[in-house]
Amino acid sequence: MRLWGINAPQAGEICDRNGEPYPCGKEAADFLGRTLAGKTVTCHLREAPKAYPAVAICSFRQRIRPAEEPSFETTQNVQMAMVHWGYAKDNAQESDGAFAKLEAQARANRWGLWNGVFTSAKETRYHGDGGRGAGCGARGLPMRIYGIAVRR
């Protein structure tokens, strides 16, 4: 499954930080795993899957425990979390710029993958290394998280 509206590095993707290669795909996958660990995740298919991978909008339930207040649960959007913390980019062609402001904030603060060079595989093909993989992948993170409920 691919997350709708964002571009994230693939699990094996290598990016550049301070002139040195580093496993940006692993960092993004680790962030996603930490964020969703122990939470209920629900995905709604964006469209009927015509080809692999299916495209979905996903959310997770999170319990908030403010100091001296009763705890409560809230629903968080997975795509927004990935972009907000700098582990994915807005895919404006697909999302109509839904995550552009979050991406700009993450980029300005150099959060997550923005602490290095974070380009998409498409940008790399057209501007750079001849497709050797110095950029971060445009296909998105593979969703290998157990217990995800997918709804149409």
mmCIF file with all atom_site columns, C-alpha atoms in Angstrom:
data_model
loop_
_atom_site.group_PDB
_atom_site.id
_atom_site.type_symbol
_atom_site.label_atom_id
_atom_site.label_alt_id
_atom_site.label_comp_id
_atom_site.label_asym_id
_atom_site.label_entity_id
_atom_site.label_seq_id
_atom_site.pdbx_PDB_ins_code
_atom_site.Cartn_x
_atom_site.Cartn_y
_atom_site.Cartn_z
_atom_site.occupancy
_atom_site.B_iso_or_equiv
_atom_site.pdbx_formal_charge
_atom_site.auth_seq_id
_atom_site.auth_comp_id
_atom_site.auth_asym_id
_atom_site.auth_atom_id
_atom_site.pdbx_PDB_model_num
ATOM 1   C CA . MET A 1 1   ? 0.000   0.000  0.000   1.00 0.00 ? 1   MET A CA 1
ATOM 2   C CA . ARG A 1 2   ? 1.212   3.532  -0.760  1.00 0.00 ? 2   ARG A CA 1
ATOM 3   C CA . LEU A 1 3   ? 0.254   6.555  1.313   1.00 0.00 ? 3   LEU A CA 1
ATOM 4   C CA . TRP A 1 4   ? -1.819  9.013  -0.745  1.00 0.00 ? 4   TRP A CA 1
ATOM 5   C CA . GLY A 1 5   ? -0.472  12.521 -1.341  1.00 0.00 ? 5   GLY A CA 1
ATOM 6   C CA . ILE A 1 6   ? 3.100   12.125 -0.121  1.00 0.00 ? 6   ILE A CA 1
ATOM 7   C CA . ASN A 1 7   ? 6.492   11.019 -1.391  1.00 0.00 ? 7   ASN A CA 1
ATOM 8   C CA . ALA A 1 8   ? 8.706   9.222  1.095   1.00 0.00 ? 8   ALA A CA 1
ATOM 9   C CA . PRO A 1 9   ? 11.978  7.395  0.564   1.00 0.00 ? 9   PRO A CA 1
ATOM 10  C CA . GLN A 1 10  ? 11.803  3.689  -0.072  1.00 0.00 ? 10  GLN A CA 1
ATOM 11  C CA . ALA A 1 11  ? 13.101  1.460  2.710   1.00 0.00 ? 11  ALA A CA 1
ATOM 12  C CA . GLY A 1 12  ? 16.484  0.872  1.017   1.00 0.00 ? 12  GLY A CA 1
ATOM 13  C CA . GLU A 1 13  ? 16.944  4.433  -0.254  1.00 0.00 ? 13  GLU A CA 1
ATOM 14  C CA . ILE A 1 14  ? 20.241  6.241  0.377   1.00 0.00 ? 14  ILE A CA 1
ATOM 15  C CA . CYS A 1 15  ? 20.375  10.057 0.666   1.00 0.00 ? 15  CYS A CA 1
ATOM 16  C CA . ASP A 1 16  ? 23.100  12.622 1.338   1.00 0.00 ? 16  ASP A CA 1
ATOM 17  C CA . ARG A 1 17  ? 23.809  14.395 4.628   1.00 0.00 ? 17  ARG A CA 1
ATOM 18  C CA . ASN A 1 18  ? 26.844  16.670 4.863   1.00 0.00 ? 18  ASN A CA 1
ATOM 19  C CA . GLY A 1 19  ? 28.381  15.016 1.817   1.00 0.00 ? 19  GLY A CA 1
ATOM 20  C CA . GLU A 1 20  ? 28.017  11.522 3.298   1.00 0.00 ? 20  GLU A CA 1
ATOM 21  C CA . PRO A 1 21  ? 25.507  8.846  2.264   1.00 0.00 ? 21  PRO A CA 1
ATOM 22  C CA . TYR A 1 22  ? 23.057  7.712  4.921   1.00 0.00 ? 22  TYR A CA 1
ATOM 23  C CA . PRO A 1 23  ? 20.050  5.350  4.960   1.00 0.00 ? 23  PRO A CA 1
ATOM 24  C CA . CYS A 1 24  ? 17.236  7.908  4.683   1.00 0.00 ? 24  CYS A CA 1
ATOM 25  C CA . GLY A 1 25  ? 14.745  5.209  3.739   1.00 0.00 ? 25  GLY A CA 1
ATOM 26  C CA . LYS A 1 26  ? 15.520  3.336  6.956   1.00 0.00 ? 26  LYS A CA 1
ATOM 27  C CA . GLU A 1 27  ? 15.174  6.565  8.969   1.00 0.00 ? 27  GLU A CA 1
ATOM 28  C CA . ALA A 1 28  ? 11.753  7.251  7.461   1.00 0.00 ? 28  ALA A CA 1
ATOM 29  C CA . ALA A 1 29  ? 10.623  3.651  7.965   1.00 0.00 ? 29  ALA A CA 1
ATOM 30  C CA . ASP A 1 30  ? 11.878  3.707  11.568  1.00 0.00 ? 30  ASP A CA 1
ATOM 31  C CA . PHE A 1 31  ? 9.999   6.967  12.221  1.00 0.00 ? 31  PHE A CA 1
ATOM 32  C CA . LEU A 1 32  ? 6.815   5.469  10.798  1.00 0.00 ? 32  LEU A CA 1
ATOM 33  C CA . GLY A 1 33  ? 7.268   2.328  12.899  1.00 0.00 ? 33  GLY A CA 1
ATOM 34  C CA . ARG A 1 34  ? 7.848   4.321  16.120  1.00 0.00 ? 34  ARG A CA 1
ATOM 35  C CA . THR A 1 35  ? 4.890   6.606  15.376  1.00 0.00 ? 35  THR A CA 1
ATOM 36  C CA . LEU A 1 36  ? 2.459   3.750  14.772  1.00 0.00 ? 36  LEU A CA 1
ATOM 37  C CA . ALA A 1 37  ? 3.774   1.229  17.313  1.00 0.00 ? 37  ALA A CA 1
ATOM 38  C CA . GLY A 1 38  ? 0.976   -0.040 19.524  1.00 0.00 ? 38  GLY A CA 1
ATOM 39  C CA . LYS A 1 39  ? -1.642  2.196  17.903  1.00 0.00 ? 39  LYS A CA 1
ATOM 40  C CA . THR A 1 40  ? -4.775  1.326  15.971  1.00 0.00 ? 40  THR A CA 1
ATOM 41  C CA . VAL A 1 41  ? -4.204  2.271  12.317  1.00 0.00 ? 41  VAL A CA 1
ATOM 42  C CA . THR A 1 42  ? -7.046  2.556  9.811   1.00 0.00 ? 42  THR A CA 1
ATOM 43  C CA . CYS A 1 43  ? -6.555  3.057  6.077   1.00 0.00 ? 43  CYS A CA 1
ATOM 44  C CA . HIS A 1 44  ? -9.232  4.040  3.563   1.00 0.00 ? 44  HIS A CA 1
ATOM 45  C CA . LEU A 1 45  ? -8.532  3.224  -0.057  1.00 0.00 ? 45  LEU A CA 1
ATOM 46  C CA . ARG A 1 46  ? -8.411  6.400  -2.100  1.00 0.00 ? 46  ARG A CA 1
ATOM 47  C CA . GLU A 1 47  ? -9.493  4.597  -5.260  1.00 0.00 ? 47  GLU A CA 1
ATOM 48  C CA . ALA A 1 48  ? -10.076 1.035  -6.358  1.00 0.00 ? 48  ALA A CA 1
ATOM 49  C CA . PRO A 1 49  ? -6.627  -0.502 -6.796  1.00 0.00 ? 49  PRO A CA 1
ATOM 50  C CA . LYS A 1 50  ? -5.958  -0.864 -10.526 1.00 0.00 ? 50  LYS A CA 1
ATOM 51  C CA . ALA A 1 51  ? -2.370  -1.830 -9.978  1.00 0.00 ? 51  ALA A CA 1
ATOM 52  C CA . TYR A 1 52  ? -0.042  -2.510 -7.096  1.00 0.00 ? 52  TYR A CA 1
ATOM 53  C CA . PRO A 1 53  ? 0.326   -0.735 -4.778  1.00 0.00 ? 53  PRO A CA 1
ATOM 54  C CA . ALA A 1 54  ? -3.086  0.370  -3.554  1.00 0.00 ? 54  ALA A CA 1
ATOM 55  C CA . VAL A 1 55  ? -3.271  4.050  -2.558  1.00 0.00 ? 55  VAL A CA 1
ATOM 56  C CA . ALA A 1 56  ? -4.784  4.909  0.822   1.00 0.00 ? 56  ALA A CA 1
ATOM 57  C CA . ILE A 1 57  ? -5.294  7.672  3.364   1.00 0.00 ? 57  ILE A CA 1
ATOM 58  C CA . CYS A 1 58  ? -4.352  6.378  6.805   1.00 0.00 ? 58  CYS A CA 1
ATOM 59  C CA . SER A 1 59  ? -4.911  7.560  10.352  1.00 0.00 ? 59  SER A CA 1
ATOM 60  C CA . PHE A 1 60  ? -4.040  6.357  13.830  1.00 0.00 ? 60  PHE A CA 1
ATOM 61  C CA . ARG A 1 61  ? -5.589  6.716  17.263  1.00 0.00 ? 61  ARG A CA 1
ATOM 62  C CA . GLN A 1 62  ? -3.392  8.272  19.930  1.00 0.00 ? 62  GLN A CA 1
ATOM 63  C CA . ARG A 1 63  ? -4.056  8.700  23.632  1.00 0.00 ? 63  ARG A CA 1
ATOM 64  C CA . ILE A 1 64  ? -3.099  12.148 24.933  1.00 0.00 ? 64  ILE A CA 1
ATOM 65  C CA . ARG A 1 65  ? -2.239  12.480 28.616  1.00 0.00 ? 65  ARG A CA 1
ATOM 66  C CA . PRO A 1 66  ? -1.947  16.176 29.505  1.00 0.00 ? 66  PRO A CA 1
ATOM 67  C CA . ALA A 1 67  ? -0.629  17.030 32.963  1.00 0.00 ? 67  ALA A CA 1
ATOM 68  C CA . GLU A 1 68  ? -3.414  17.287 35.562  1.00 0.00 ? 68  GLU A CA 1
ATOM 69  C CA . GLU A 1 69  ? -6.127  16.641 32.971  1.00 0.00 ? 69  GLU A CA 1
ATOM 70  C CA . PRO A 1 70  ? -8.064  13.516 32.075  1.00 0.00 ? 70  PRO A CA 1
ATOM 71  C CA . SER A 1 71  ? -6.549  11.659 29.150  1.00 0.00 ? 71  SER A CA 1
ATOM 72  C CA . PHE A 1 72  ? -8.352  11.547 25.814  1.00 0.00 ? 72  PHE A CA 1
ATOM 73  C CA . GLU A 1 73  ? -7.927  9.946  22.404  1.00 0.00 ? 73  GLU A CA 1
ATOM 74  C CA . THR A 1 74  ? -7.415  11.783 19.166  1.00 0.00 ? 74  THR A CA 1
ATOM 75  C CA . THR A 1 75  ? -7.096  10.698 15.549  1.00 0.00 ? 75  THR A CA 1
ATOM 76  C CA . GLN A 1 76  ? -3.938  11.686 13.674  1.00 0.00 ? 76  GLN A CA 1
ATOM 77  C CA . ASN A 1 77  ? -3.338  11.525 9.913   1.00 0.00 ? 77  ASN A CA 1
ATOM 78  C CA . VAL A 1 78  ? -0.296  9.367  9.036   1.00 0.00 ? 78  VAL A CA 1
ATOM 79  C CA . GLN A 1 79  ? 0.590   11.453 5.968   1.00 0.00 ? 79  GLN A CA 1
ATOM 80  C CA . MET A 1 80  ? 0.484   14.693 7.976   1.00 0.00 ? 80  MET A CA 1
ATOM 81  C CA . ALA A 1 81  ? 2.752   13.212 10.653  1.00 0.00 ? 81  ALA A CA 1
ATOM 82  C CA . MET A 1 82  ? 5.269   11.992 8.054   1.00 0.00 ? 82  MET A CA 1
ATOM 83  C CA . VAL A 1 83  ? 5.442   15.381 6.303   1.00 0.00 ? 83  VAL A CA 1
ATOM 84  C CA . HIS A 1 84  ? 5.291   17.474 9.496   1.00 0.00 ? 84  HIS A CA 1
ATOM 85  C CA . TRP A 1 85  ? 8.315   15.737 11.023  1.00 0.00 ? 85  TRP A CA 1
ATOM 86  C CA . GLY A 1 86  ? 10.261  15.788 7.746   1.00 0.00 ? 86  GLY A CA 1
ATOM 87  C CA . TYR A 1 87  ? 10.099  12.139 6.711   1.00 0.00 ? 87  TYR A CA 1
ATOM 88  C CA . ALA A 1 88  ? 8.053   12.685 3.540   1.00 0.00 ? 88  ALA A CA 1
ATOM 89  C CA . LYS A 1 89  ? 7.319   15.400 0.980   1.00 0.00 ? 89  LYS A CA 1
ATOM 90  C CA . ASP A 1 90  ? 4.027   16.703 -0.314  1.00 0.00 ? 90  ASP A CA 1
ATOM 91  C CA . ASN A 1 91  ? 3.168   15.102 -3.652  1.00 0.00 ? 91  ASN A CA 1
ATOM 92  C CA . ALA A 1 92  ? 1.416   18.207 -5.014  1.00 0.00 ? 92  ALA A CA 1
ATOM 93  C CA . GLN A 1 93  ? 0.333   16.466 -8.233  1.00 0.00 ? 93  GLN A CA 1
ATOM 94  C CA . GLU A 1 94  ? -1.685  14.002 -6.194  1.00 0.00 ? 94  GLU A CA 1
ATOM 95  C CA . SER A 1 95  ? -2.653  16.097 -3.144  1.00 0.00 ? 95  SER A CA 1
ATOM 96  C CA . ASP A 1 96  ? -3.137  19.521 -4.751  1.00 0.00 ? 96  ASP A CA 1
ATOM 97  C CA . GLY A 1 97  ? -0.648  20.845 -2.208  1.00 0.00 ? 97  GLY A CA 1
ATOM 98  C CA . ALA A 1 98  ? -2.505  19.566 0.863   1.00 0.00 ? 98  ALA A CA 1
ATOM 99  C CA . PHE A 1 99  ? 0.759   19.064 2.765   1.00 0.00 ? 99  PHE A CA 1
ATOM 100 C CA . ALA A 1 100 ? 2.817   21.945 1.282   1.00 0.00 ? 100 ALA A CA 1
ATOM 101 C CA . LYS A 1 101 ? 2.732   24.137 4.414   1.00 0.00 ? 101 LYS A CA 1
ATOM 102 C CA . LEU A 1 102 ? 3.810   21.245 6.624   1.00 0.00 ? 102 LEU A CA 1
ATOM 103 C CA . GLU A 1 103 ? 6.650   20.450 4.226   1.00 0.00 ? 103 GLU A CA 1
ATOM 104 C CA . ALA A 1 104 ? 7.800   24.086 4.223   1.00 0.00 ? 104 ALA A CA 1
ATOM 105 C CA . GLN A 1 105 ? 7.834   24.102 8.040   1.00 0.00 ? 105 GLN A CA 1
ATOM 106 C CA . ALA A 1 106 ? 9.825   20.851 8.229   1.00 0.00 ? 106 ALA A CA 1
ATOM 107 C CA . ARG A 1 107 ? 12.259  22.099 5.591   1.00 0.00 ? 107 ARG A CA 1
ATOM 108 C CA . ALA A 1 108 ? 12.748  25.476 7.349   1.00 0.00 ? 108 ALA A CA 1
ATOM 109 C CA . ASN A 1 109 ? 13.407  23.716 10.674  1.00 0.00 ? 109 ASN A CA 1
ATOM 110 C CA . ARG A 1 110 ? 15.592  21.035 9.035   1.00 0.00 ? 110 ARG A CA 1
ATOM 111 C CA . TRP A 1 111 ? 13.538  18.279 10.677  1.00 0.00 ? 111 TRP A CA 1
ATOM 112 C CA . GLY A 1 112 ? 13.920  14.634 9.736   1.00 0.00 ? 112 GLY A CA 1
ATOM 113 C CA . LEU A 1 113 ? 15.298  14.089 6.252   1.00 0.00 ? 113 LEU A CA 1
ATOM 114 C CA . TRP A 1 114 ? 15.535  17.845 5.645   1.00 0.00 ? 114 TRP A CA 1
ATOM 115 C CA . ASN A 1 115 ? 18.656  17.719 7.799   1.00 0.00 ? 115 ASN A CA 1
ATOM 116 C CA . GLY A 1 116 ? 20.336  16.533 4.594   1.00 0.00 ? 116 GLY A CA 1
ATOM 117 C CA . VAL A 1 117 ? 19.628  16.503 0.861   1.00 0.00 ? 117 VAL A CA 1
ATOM 118 C CA . PHE A 1 118 ? 16.094  15.214 0.309   1.00 0.00 ? 118 PHE A CA 1
ATOM 119 C CA . THR A 1 119 ? 15.072  14.904 -3.357  1.00 0.00 ? 119 THR A CA 1
ATOM 120 C CA . SER A 1 120 ? 12.695  12.537 -5.045  1.00 0.00 ? 120 SER A CA 1
ATOM 121 C CA . ALA A 1 121 ? 13.752  9.765  -7.401  1.00 0.00 ? 121 ALA A CA 1
ATOM 122 C CA . LYS A 1 122 ? 11.924  11.635 -10.190 1.00 0.00 ? 122 LYS A CA 1
ATOM 123 C CA . GLU A 1 123 ? 14.002  14.770 -9.523  1.00 0.00 ? 123 GLU A CA 1
ATOM 124 C CA . THR A 1 124 ? 17.178  12.661 -9.451  1.00 0.00 ? 124 THR A CA 1
ATOM 125 C CA . ARG A 1 125 ? 16.372  11.109 -12.848 1.00 0.00 ? 125 ARG A CA 1
ATOM 126 C CA . TYR A 1 126 ? 15.925  14.522 -14.431 1.00 0.00 ? 126 TYR A CA 1
ATOM 127 C CA . HIS A 1 127 ? 18.558  16.540 -12.590 1.00 0.00 ? 127 HIS A CA 1
ATOM 128 C CA . GLY A 1 128 ? 21.329  14.462 -11.387 1.00 0.00 ? 128 GLY A CA 1
ATOM 129 C CA . ASP A 1 129 ? 23.043  11.221 -10.868 1.00 0.00 ? 129 ASP A CA 1
ATOM 130 C CA . GLY A 1 130 ? 21.720  9.197  -13.801 1.00 0.00 ? 130 GLY A CA 1
ATOM 131 C CA . GLY A 1 131 ? 19.373  7.184  -11.614 1.00 0.00 ? 131 GLY A CA 1
ATOM 132 C CA . ARG A 1 132 ? 21.995  5.795  -9.232  1.00 0.00 ? 132 ARG A CA 1
ATOM 133 C CA . GLY A 1 133 ? 19.734  6.474  -6.254  1.00 0.00 ? 133 GLY A CA 1
ATOM 134 C CA . ALA A 1 134 ? 21.241  9.520  -4.511  1.00 0.00 ? 134 ALA A CA 1
ATOM 135 C CA . GLY A 1 135 ? 17.763  10.961 -4.088  1.00 0.00 ? 135 GLY A CA 1
ATOM 136 C CA . CYS A 1 136 ? 14.903  9.752  -1.972  1.00 0.00 ? 136 CYS A CA 1
ATOM 137 C CA . GLY A 1 137 ? 12.271  7.629  -3.644  1.00 0.00 ? 137 GLY A CA 1
ATOM 138 C CA . ALA A 1 138 ? 9.016   8.957  -4.986  1.00 0.00 ? 138 ALA A CA 1
ATOM 139 C CA . ARG A 1 139 ? 7.049   5.708  -4.673  1.00 0.00 ? 139 ARG A CA 1
ATOM 140 C CA . GLY A 1 140 ? 6.505   5.997  -0.937  1.00 0.00 ? 140 GLY A CA 1
ATOM 141 C CA . LEU A 1 141 ? 7.123   3.733  2.002   1.00 0.00 ? 141 LEU A CA 1
ATOM 142 C CA . PRO A 1 142 ? 5.912   0.178  1.754   1.00 0.00 ? 142 PRO A CA 1
ATOM 143 C CA . MET A 1 143 ? 3.209   -0.386 4.348   1.00 0.00 ? 143 MET A CA 1
ATOM 144 C CA . ARG A 1 144 ? 4.361   -3.507 6.172   1.00 0.00 ? 144 ARG A CA 1
ATOM 145 C CA . ILE A 1 145 ? 2.592   -2.821 9.419   1.00 0.00 ? 145 ILE A CA 1
ATOM 146 C CA . TYR A 1 146 ? 0.563   -5.612 10.939  1.00 0.00 ? 146 TYR A CA 1
ATOM 147 C CA . GLY A 1 147 ? -2.951  -4.977 12.138  1.00 0.00 ? 147 GLY A CA 1
ATOM 148 C CA . ILE A 1 148 ? -3.880  -2.261 9.620   1.00 0.00 ? 148 ILE A CA 1
ATOM 149 C CA . ALA A 1 149 ? -7.561  -2.154 8.781   1.00 0.00 ? 149 ALA A CA 1
ATOM 150 C CA . VAL A 1 150 ? -8.176  -1.192 5.158   1.00 0.00 ? 150 VAL A CA 1
ATOM 151 C CA . ARG A 1 151 ? -11.608 0.127  4.249   1.00 0.00 ? 151 ARG A CA 1
ATOM 152 C CA . ARG A 1 152 ? -13.110 1.199  0.931   1.00 0.00 ? 152 ARG A CA 1
#
